[in-house]
Tab-separated table of C-alpha atoms and ligand atoms in Angstrom:
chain	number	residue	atom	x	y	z
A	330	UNK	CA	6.714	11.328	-0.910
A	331	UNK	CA	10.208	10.933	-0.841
A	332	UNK	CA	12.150	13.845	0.710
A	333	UNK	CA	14.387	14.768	-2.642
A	334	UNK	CA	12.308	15.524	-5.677
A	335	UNK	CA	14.081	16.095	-8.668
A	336	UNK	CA	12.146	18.449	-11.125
A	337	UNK	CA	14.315	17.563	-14.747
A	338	UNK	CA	16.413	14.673	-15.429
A	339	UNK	CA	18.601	15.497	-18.389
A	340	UNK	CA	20.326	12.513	-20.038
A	341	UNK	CA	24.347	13.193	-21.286
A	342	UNK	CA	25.423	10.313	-23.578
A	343	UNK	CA	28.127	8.882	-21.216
A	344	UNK	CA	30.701	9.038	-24.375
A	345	UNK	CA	30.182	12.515	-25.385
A	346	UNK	CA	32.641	14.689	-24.046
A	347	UNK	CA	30.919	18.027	-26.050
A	348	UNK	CA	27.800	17.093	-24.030
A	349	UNK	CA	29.027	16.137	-20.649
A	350	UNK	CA	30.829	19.797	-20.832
A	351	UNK	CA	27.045	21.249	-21.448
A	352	UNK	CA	25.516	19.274	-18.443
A	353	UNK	CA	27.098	20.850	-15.930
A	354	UNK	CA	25.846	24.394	-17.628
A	355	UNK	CA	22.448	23.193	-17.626
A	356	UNK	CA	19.453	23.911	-15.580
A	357	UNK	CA	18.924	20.445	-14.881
A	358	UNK	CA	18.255	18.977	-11.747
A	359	UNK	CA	20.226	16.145	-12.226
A	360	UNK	CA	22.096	14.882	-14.944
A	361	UNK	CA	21.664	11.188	-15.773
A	362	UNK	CA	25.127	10.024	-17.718
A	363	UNK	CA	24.100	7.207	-20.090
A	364	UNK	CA	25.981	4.209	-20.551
A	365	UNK	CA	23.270	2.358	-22.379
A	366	UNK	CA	20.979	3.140	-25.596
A	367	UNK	CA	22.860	6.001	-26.257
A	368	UNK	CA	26.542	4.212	-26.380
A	369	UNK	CA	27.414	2.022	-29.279
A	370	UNK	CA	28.595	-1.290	-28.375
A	371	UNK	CA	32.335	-0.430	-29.215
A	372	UNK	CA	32.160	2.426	-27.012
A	373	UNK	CA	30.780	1.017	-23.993
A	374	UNK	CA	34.038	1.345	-22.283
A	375	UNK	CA	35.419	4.634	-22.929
A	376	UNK	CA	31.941	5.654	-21.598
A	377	UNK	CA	32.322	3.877	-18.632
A	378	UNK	CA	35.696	5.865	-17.467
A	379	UNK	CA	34.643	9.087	-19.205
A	380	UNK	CA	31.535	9.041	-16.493
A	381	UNK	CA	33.422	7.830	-13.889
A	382	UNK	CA	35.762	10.581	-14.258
A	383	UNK	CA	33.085	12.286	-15.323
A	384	UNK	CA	31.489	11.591	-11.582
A	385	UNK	CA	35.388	12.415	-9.632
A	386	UNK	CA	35.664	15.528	-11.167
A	387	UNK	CA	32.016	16.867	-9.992
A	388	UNK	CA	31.707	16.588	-6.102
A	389	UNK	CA	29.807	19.270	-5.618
A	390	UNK	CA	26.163	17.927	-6.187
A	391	UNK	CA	23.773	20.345	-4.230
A	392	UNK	CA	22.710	22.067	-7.205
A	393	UNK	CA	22.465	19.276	-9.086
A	394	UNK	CA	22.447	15.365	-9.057
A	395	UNK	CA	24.248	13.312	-10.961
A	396	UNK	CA	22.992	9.500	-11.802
A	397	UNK	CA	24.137	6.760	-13.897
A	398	UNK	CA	21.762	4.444	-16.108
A	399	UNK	CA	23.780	1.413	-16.196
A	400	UNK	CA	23.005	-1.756	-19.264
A	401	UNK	CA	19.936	-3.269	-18.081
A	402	UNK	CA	20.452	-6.298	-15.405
A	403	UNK	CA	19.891	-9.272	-17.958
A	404	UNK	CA	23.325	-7.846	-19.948
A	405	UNK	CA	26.318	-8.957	-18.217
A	406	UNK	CA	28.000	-5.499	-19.140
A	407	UNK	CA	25.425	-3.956	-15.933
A	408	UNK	CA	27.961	-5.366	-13.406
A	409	UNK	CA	30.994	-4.003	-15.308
A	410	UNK	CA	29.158	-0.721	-15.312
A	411	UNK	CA	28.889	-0.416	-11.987
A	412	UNK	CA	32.308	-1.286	-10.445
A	413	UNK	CA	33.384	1.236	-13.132
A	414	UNK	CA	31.007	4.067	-11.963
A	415	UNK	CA	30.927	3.614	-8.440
A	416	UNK	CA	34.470	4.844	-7.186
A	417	UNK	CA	32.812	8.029	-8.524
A	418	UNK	CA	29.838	7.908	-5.655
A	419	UNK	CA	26.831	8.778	-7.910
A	420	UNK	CA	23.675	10.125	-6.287
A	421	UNK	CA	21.743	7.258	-7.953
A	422	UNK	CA	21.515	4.858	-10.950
A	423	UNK	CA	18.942	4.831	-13.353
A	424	UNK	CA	18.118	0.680	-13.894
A	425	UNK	CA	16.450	0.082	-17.442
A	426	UNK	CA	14.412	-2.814	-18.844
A	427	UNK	CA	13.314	-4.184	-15.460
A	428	UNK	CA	11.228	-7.370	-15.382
A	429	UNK	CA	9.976	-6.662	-11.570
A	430	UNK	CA	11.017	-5.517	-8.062
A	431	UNK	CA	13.672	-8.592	-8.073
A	432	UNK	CA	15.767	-6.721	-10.175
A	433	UNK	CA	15.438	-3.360	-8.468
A	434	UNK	CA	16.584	-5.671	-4.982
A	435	UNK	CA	18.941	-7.397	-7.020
A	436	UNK	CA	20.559	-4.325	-7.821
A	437	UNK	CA	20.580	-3.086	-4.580
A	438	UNK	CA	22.413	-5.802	-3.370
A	439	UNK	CA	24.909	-4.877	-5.293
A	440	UNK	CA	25.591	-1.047	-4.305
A	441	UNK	CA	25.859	-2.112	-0.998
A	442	UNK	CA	28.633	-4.306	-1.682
A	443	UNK	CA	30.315	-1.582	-3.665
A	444	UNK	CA	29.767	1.031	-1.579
A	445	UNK	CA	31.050	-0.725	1.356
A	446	UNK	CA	34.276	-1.315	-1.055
A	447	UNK	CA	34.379	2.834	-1.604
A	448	UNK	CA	33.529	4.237	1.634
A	449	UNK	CA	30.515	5.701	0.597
A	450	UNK	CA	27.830	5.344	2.905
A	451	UNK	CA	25.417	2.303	3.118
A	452	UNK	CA	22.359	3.501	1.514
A	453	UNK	CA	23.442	6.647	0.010
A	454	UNK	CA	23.033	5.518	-3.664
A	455	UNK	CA	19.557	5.926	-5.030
A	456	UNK	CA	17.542	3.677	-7.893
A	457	UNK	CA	15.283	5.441	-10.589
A	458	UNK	CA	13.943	2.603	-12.434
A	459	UNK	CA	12.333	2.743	-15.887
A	460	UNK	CA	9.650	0.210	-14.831
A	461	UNK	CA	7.966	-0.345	-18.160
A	462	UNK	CA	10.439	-1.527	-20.712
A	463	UNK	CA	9.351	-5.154	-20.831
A	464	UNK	CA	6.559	-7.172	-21.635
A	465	UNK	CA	6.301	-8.856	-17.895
A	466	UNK	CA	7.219	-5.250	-16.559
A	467	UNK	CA	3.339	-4.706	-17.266
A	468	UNK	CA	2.204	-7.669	-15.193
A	469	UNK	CA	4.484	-7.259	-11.967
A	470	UNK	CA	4.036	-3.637	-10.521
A	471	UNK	CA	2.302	-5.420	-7.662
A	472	UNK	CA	5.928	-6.761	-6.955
A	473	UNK	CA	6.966	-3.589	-5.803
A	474	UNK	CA	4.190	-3.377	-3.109
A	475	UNK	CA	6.336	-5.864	-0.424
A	476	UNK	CA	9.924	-5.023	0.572
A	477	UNK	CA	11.189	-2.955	-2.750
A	478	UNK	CA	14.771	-1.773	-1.270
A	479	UNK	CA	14.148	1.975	0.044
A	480	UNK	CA	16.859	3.023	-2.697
A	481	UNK	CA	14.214	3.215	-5.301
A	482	UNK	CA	13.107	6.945	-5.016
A	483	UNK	CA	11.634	7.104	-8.115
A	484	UNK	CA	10.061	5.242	-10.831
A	485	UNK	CA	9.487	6.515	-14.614
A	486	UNK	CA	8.385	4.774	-17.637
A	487	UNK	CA	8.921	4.390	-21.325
A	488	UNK	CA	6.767	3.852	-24.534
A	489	UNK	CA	9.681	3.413	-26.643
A	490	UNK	CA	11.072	0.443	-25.578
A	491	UNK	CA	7.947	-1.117	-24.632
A	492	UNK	CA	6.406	-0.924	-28.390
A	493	UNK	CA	9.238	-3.502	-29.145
A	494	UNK	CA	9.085	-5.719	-26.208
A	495	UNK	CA	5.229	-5.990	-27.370
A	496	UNK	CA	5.611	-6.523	-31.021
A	497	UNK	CA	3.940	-2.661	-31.562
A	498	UNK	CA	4.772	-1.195	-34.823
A	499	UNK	CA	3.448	2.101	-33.084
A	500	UNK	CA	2.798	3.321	-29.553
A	501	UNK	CA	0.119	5.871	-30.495
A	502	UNK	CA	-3.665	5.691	-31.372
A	503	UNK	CA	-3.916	5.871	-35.130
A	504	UNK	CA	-6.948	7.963	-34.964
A	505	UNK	CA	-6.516	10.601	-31.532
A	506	UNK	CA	-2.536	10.415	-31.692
A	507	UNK	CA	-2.705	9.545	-28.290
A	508	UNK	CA	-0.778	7.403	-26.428
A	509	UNK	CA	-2.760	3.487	-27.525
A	510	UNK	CA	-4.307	1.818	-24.691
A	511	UNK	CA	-1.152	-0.372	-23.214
A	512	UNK	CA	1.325	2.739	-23.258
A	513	UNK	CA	-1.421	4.662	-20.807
A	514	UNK	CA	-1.881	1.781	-19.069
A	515	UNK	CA	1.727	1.353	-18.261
A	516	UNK	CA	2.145	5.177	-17.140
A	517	UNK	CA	-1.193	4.332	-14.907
A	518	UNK	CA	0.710	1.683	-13.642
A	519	UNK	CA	4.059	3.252	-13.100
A	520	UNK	CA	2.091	6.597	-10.935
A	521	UNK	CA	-0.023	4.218	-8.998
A	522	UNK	CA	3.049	2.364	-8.028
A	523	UNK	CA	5.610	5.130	-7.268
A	524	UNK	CA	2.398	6.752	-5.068
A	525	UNK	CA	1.758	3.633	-3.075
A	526	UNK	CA	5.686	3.304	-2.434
A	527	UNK	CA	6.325	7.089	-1.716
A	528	UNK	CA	8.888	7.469	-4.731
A	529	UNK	CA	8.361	9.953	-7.081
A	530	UNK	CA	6.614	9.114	-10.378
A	531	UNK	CA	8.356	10.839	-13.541
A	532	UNK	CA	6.839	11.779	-16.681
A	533	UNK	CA	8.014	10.165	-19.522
A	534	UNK	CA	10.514	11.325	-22.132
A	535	UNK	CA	9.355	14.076	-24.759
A	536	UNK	CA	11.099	12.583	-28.152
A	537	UNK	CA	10.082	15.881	-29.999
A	538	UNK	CA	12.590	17.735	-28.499
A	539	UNK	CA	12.451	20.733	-30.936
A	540	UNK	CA	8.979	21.137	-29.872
A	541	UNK	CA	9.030	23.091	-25.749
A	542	UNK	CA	5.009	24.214	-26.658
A	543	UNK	CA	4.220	20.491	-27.111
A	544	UNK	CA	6.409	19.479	-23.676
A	545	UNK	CA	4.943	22.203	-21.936
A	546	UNK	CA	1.805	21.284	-22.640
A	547	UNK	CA	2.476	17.385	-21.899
A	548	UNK	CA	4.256	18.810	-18.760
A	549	UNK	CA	0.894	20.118	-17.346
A	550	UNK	CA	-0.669	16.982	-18.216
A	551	UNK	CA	1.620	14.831	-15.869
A	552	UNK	CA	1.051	17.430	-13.467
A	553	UNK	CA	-2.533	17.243	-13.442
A	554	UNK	CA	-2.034	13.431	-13.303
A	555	UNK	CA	-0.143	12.909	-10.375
A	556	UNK	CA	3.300	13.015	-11.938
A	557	UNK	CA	6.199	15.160	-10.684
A	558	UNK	CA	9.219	16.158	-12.975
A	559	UNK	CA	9.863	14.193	-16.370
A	560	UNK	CA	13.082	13.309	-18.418
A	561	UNK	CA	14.990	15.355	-20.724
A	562	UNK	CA	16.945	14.392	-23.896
A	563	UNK	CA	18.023	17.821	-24.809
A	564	UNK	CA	19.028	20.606	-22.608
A	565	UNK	CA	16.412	22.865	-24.541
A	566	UNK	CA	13.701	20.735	-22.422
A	567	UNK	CA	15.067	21.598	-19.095
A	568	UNK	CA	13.800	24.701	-18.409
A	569	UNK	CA	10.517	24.050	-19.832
A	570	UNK	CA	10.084	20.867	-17.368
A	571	UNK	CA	11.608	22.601	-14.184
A	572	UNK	CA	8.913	25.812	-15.314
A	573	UNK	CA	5.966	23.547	-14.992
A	574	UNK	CA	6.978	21.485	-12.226
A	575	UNK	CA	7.712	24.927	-9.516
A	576	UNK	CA	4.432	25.805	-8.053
A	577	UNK	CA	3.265	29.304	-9.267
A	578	UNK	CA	3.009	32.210	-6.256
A	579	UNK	CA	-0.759	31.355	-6.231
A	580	UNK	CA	-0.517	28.007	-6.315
A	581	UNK	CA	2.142	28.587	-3.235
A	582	UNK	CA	-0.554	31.151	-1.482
A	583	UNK	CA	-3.388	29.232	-1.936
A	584	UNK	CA	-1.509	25.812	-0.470
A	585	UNK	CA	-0.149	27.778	2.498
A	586	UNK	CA	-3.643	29.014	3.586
A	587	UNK	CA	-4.940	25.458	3.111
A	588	UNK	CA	-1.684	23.858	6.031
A	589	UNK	CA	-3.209	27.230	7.875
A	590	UNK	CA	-6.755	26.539	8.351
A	591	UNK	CA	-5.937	23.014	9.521
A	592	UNK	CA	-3.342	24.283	11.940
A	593	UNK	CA	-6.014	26.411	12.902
A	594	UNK	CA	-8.109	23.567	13.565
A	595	UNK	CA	-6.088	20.584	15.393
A	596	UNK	CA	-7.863	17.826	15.123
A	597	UNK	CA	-10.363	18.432	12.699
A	598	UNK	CA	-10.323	16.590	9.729
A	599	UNK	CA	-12.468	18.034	7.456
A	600	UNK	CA	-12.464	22.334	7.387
A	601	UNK	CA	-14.206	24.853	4.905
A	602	UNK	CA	-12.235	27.570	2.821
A	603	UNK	CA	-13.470	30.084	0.485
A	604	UNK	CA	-16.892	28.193	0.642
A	605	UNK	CA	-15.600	24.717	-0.871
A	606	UNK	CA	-15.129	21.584	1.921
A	607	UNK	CA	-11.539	20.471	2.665
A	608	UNK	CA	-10.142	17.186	3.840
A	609	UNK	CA	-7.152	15.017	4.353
A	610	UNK	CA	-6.146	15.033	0.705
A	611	UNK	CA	-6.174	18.454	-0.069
A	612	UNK	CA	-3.976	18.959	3.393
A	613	UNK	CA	-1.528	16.598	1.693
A	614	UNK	CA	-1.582	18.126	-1.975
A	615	UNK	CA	-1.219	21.417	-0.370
A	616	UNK	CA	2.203	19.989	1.884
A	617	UNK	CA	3.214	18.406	-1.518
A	618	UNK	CA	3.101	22.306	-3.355
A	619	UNK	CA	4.898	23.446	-0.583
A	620	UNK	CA	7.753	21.040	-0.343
A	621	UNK	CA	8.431	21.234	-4.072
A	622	UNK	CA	8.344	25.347	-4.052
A	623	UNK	CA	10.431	25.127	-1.238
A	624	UNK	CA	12.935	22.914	-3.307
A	625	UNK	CA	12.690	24.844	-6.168
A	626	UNK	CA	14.078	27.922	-4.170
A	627	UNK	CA	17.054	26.128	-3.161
A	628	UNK	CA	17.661	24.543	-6.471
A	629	UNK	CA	17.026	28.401	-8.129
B	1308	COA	N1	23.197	16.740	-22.981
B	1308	COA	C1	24.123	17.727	-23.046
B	1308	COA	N2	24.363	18.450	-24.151
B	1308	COA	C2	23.615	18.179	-25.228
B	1308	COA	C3	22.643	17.161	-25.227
B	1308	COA	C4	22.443	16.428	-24.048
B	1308	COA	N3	21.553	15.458	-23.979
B	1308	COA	N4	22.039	17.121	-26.433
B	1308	COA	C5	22.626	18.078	-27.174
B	1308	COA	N5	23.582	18.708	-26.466
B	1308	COA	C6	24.443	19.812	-26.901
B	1308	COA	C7	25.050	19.526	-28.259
B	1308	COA	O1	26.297	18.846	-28.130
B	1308	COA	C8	25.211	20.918	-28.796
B	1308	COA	O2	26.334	21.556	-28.213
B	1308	COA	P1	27.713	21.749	-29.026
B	1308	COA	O3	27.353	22.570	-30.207
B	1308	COA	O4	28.621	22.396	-28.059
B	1308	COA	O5	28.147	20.368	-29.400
B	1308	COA	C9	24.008	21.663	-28.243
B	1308	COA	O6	23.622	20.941	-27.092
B	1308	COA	C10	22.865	21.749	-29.216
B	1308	COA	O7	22.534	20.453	-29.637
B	1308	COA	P2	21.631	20.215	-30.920
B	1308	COA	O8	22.431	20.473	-32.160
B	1308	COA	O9	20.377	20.998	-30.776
B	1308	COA	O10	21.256	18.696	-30.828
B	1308	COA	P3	22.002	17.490	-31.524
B	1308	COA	O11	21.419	17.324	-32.877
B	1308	COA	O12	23.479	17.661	-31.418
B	1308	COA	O13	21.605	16.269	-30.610
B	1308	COA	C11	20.357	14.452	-29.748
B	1308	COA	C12	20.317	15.720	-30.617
B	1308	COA	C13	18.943	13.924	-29.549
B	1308	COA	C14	21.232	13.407	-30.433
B	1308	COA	C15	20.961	14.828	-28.373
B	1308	COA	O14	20.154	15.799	-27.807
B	1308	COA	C16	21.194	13.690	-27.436
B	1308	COA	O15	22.211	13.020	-27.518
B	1308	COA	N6	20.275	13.451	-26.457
B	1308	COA	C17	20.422	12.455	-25.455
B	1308	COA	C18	20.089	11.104	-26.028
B	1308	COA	C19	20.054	10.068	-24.959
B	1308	COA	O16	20.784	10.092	-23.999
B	1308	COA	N7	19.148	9.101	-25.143
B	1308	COA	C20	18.978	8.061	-24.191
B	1308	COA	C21	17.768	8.247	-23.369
B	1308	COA	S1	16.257	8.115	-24.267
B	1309	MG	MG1	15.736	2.837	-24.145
């Protein structure tokens, strides 16, 4: 797992001046300034300086991260995007509507450049890619397996998008409501991928965003799954997401006495606790509750 893991990802409209003003106030983990669906076409530029001003005017990212999601690669306004954002430094961009890894490297390529331009070190800007937003996006994850740029820290996924790229009239199951059988196969995809990479996989957007019982509930089910954090549209959902994704005292308890008994036991690699057989995975679950309780303390 990658060393930062970000619990909410709010998304500010990059035009919006009422909203950027709200980011800053919210719980979020990091803020990701939008300068694509969310922008109209005549607006694309105004957004671009309001977020890179946006970006100069907020240094101080401990608390929380601030990331760009630029127009996706195959739009010629990405490049302009970025030589507008980066004199700003972002943490990261967020790179929609991939195709494969090639555009993940592609992009990477480019920060360098532009960092090197800024003085901002070589390396230090992130990639969050929304890795299912295109019909081949669904046949290349295997792409990401050899020499993906270590930028990309993280890797979430959409349903909206895809539904059009595959001629859907409807992501969901017409008779469970579920997500239908390509939209689960892409967030299958998009976990199994981040895992075998060591990025972290985030949950998917919650559209309902009046309803914090339903993304609570969805929350847990990411959990369970494998998935860590998930992206907010409102800054209702915040709260909710970073509630679900800090490990409960028990959970914390429980996890610590797991790392114990192994310590206790150097070179053992299987070990028995309250009765029930432990191996190498639950030694690394138990290292993955601790490292995100211990980042949810410093994040508060
Ligand atoms: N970030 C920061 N502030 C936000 C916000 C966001 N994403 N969404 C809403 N707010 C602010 C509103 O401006 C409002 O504050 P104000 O009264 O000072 O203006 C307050 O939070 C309450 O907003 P609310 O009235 O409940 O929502 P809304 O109807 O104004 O907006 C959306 C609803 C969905 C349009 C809005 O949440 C939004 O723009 N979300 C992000 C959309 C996006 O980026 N999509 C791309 C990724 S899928
Ligand atoms: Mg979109």
């Amino acid at each position: 797992m990658s060393a930062e893991i970000i619990r909410s990802w709010l998304f500010v409209p990059g035009d919006s001046e009422r909203k950027q003003i709200k980011g800053p106030q919210n719980p979020a983990d990091a803020l990701i300034l939008d300068l694509e669906d969310s922008v109209a076409d005549d607006r694309q530029e105004i957004a671009r300086e309001m977020t890179r001003e946006f970006l100069k005017s907020h240094t101080d990212r401990d608390r929380q991260r601030l990331y760009v999601r630029i127009n996706p690669l195959d739009n010629p306004l990405s490049l302009a995007d970025l030589i507008a954002v980066m004199p700003g430094a972002p943490d990261g961009i967020v790179l929609p509507k991939v195709y494969s890894a090639a555009d993940v490297n592609t992009l990477a390529e480019r920060l360098k450049v532009l960092e090197c331009q800024h003085g901002i070190e070589e390396g230090a800007t992130k990639i969050c890619c929304v890795a299912t937003e295109t019909a081949a996006s669904l046949t290349t994850f295997h792409t990401y397996l050899d020499n993906v740029s270590p930028r990309l820290t993280a890797l979430t996924w959409g349903g909206e998008d895809l539904s059009a790229a595959l001629g859907a009239s409807t992501n969901r199951h017409p008779v469970t409501g579920e997500y239908d059988a390509p939209f689960q196969l892409a967030r299958t995809l998009c976990l199994s991928t981040a895992r075998a990479i060591g990025a972290q996989p985030v949950g998917v957007v919650y559209t309902d965003f009046r309803d914090n019982e339903g993304l609570r509930k969805e929350c847990l089910y990411d959990l369970r799954s494998g998935y860590i954090g998930k992206i907010a549209i409102h800054p209702g959902q915040s709260e909710v997401i970073n509630e679900a994704f800090t490990p409960s005292a028990e959970d914390i308890e429980f996890a610590q006495r797991v790392v114990d008994v192994f310590e206790q036991n150097p070179g053992t690699g299987t070990v028995g606790l309250d009765g029930k057989m432990l191996d190498m995975p639950h030694l690394k679950q138990a290292r993955n509750v601790l490292a995100m309780a211990e980042l949810a303390k410093a994040r508060g």
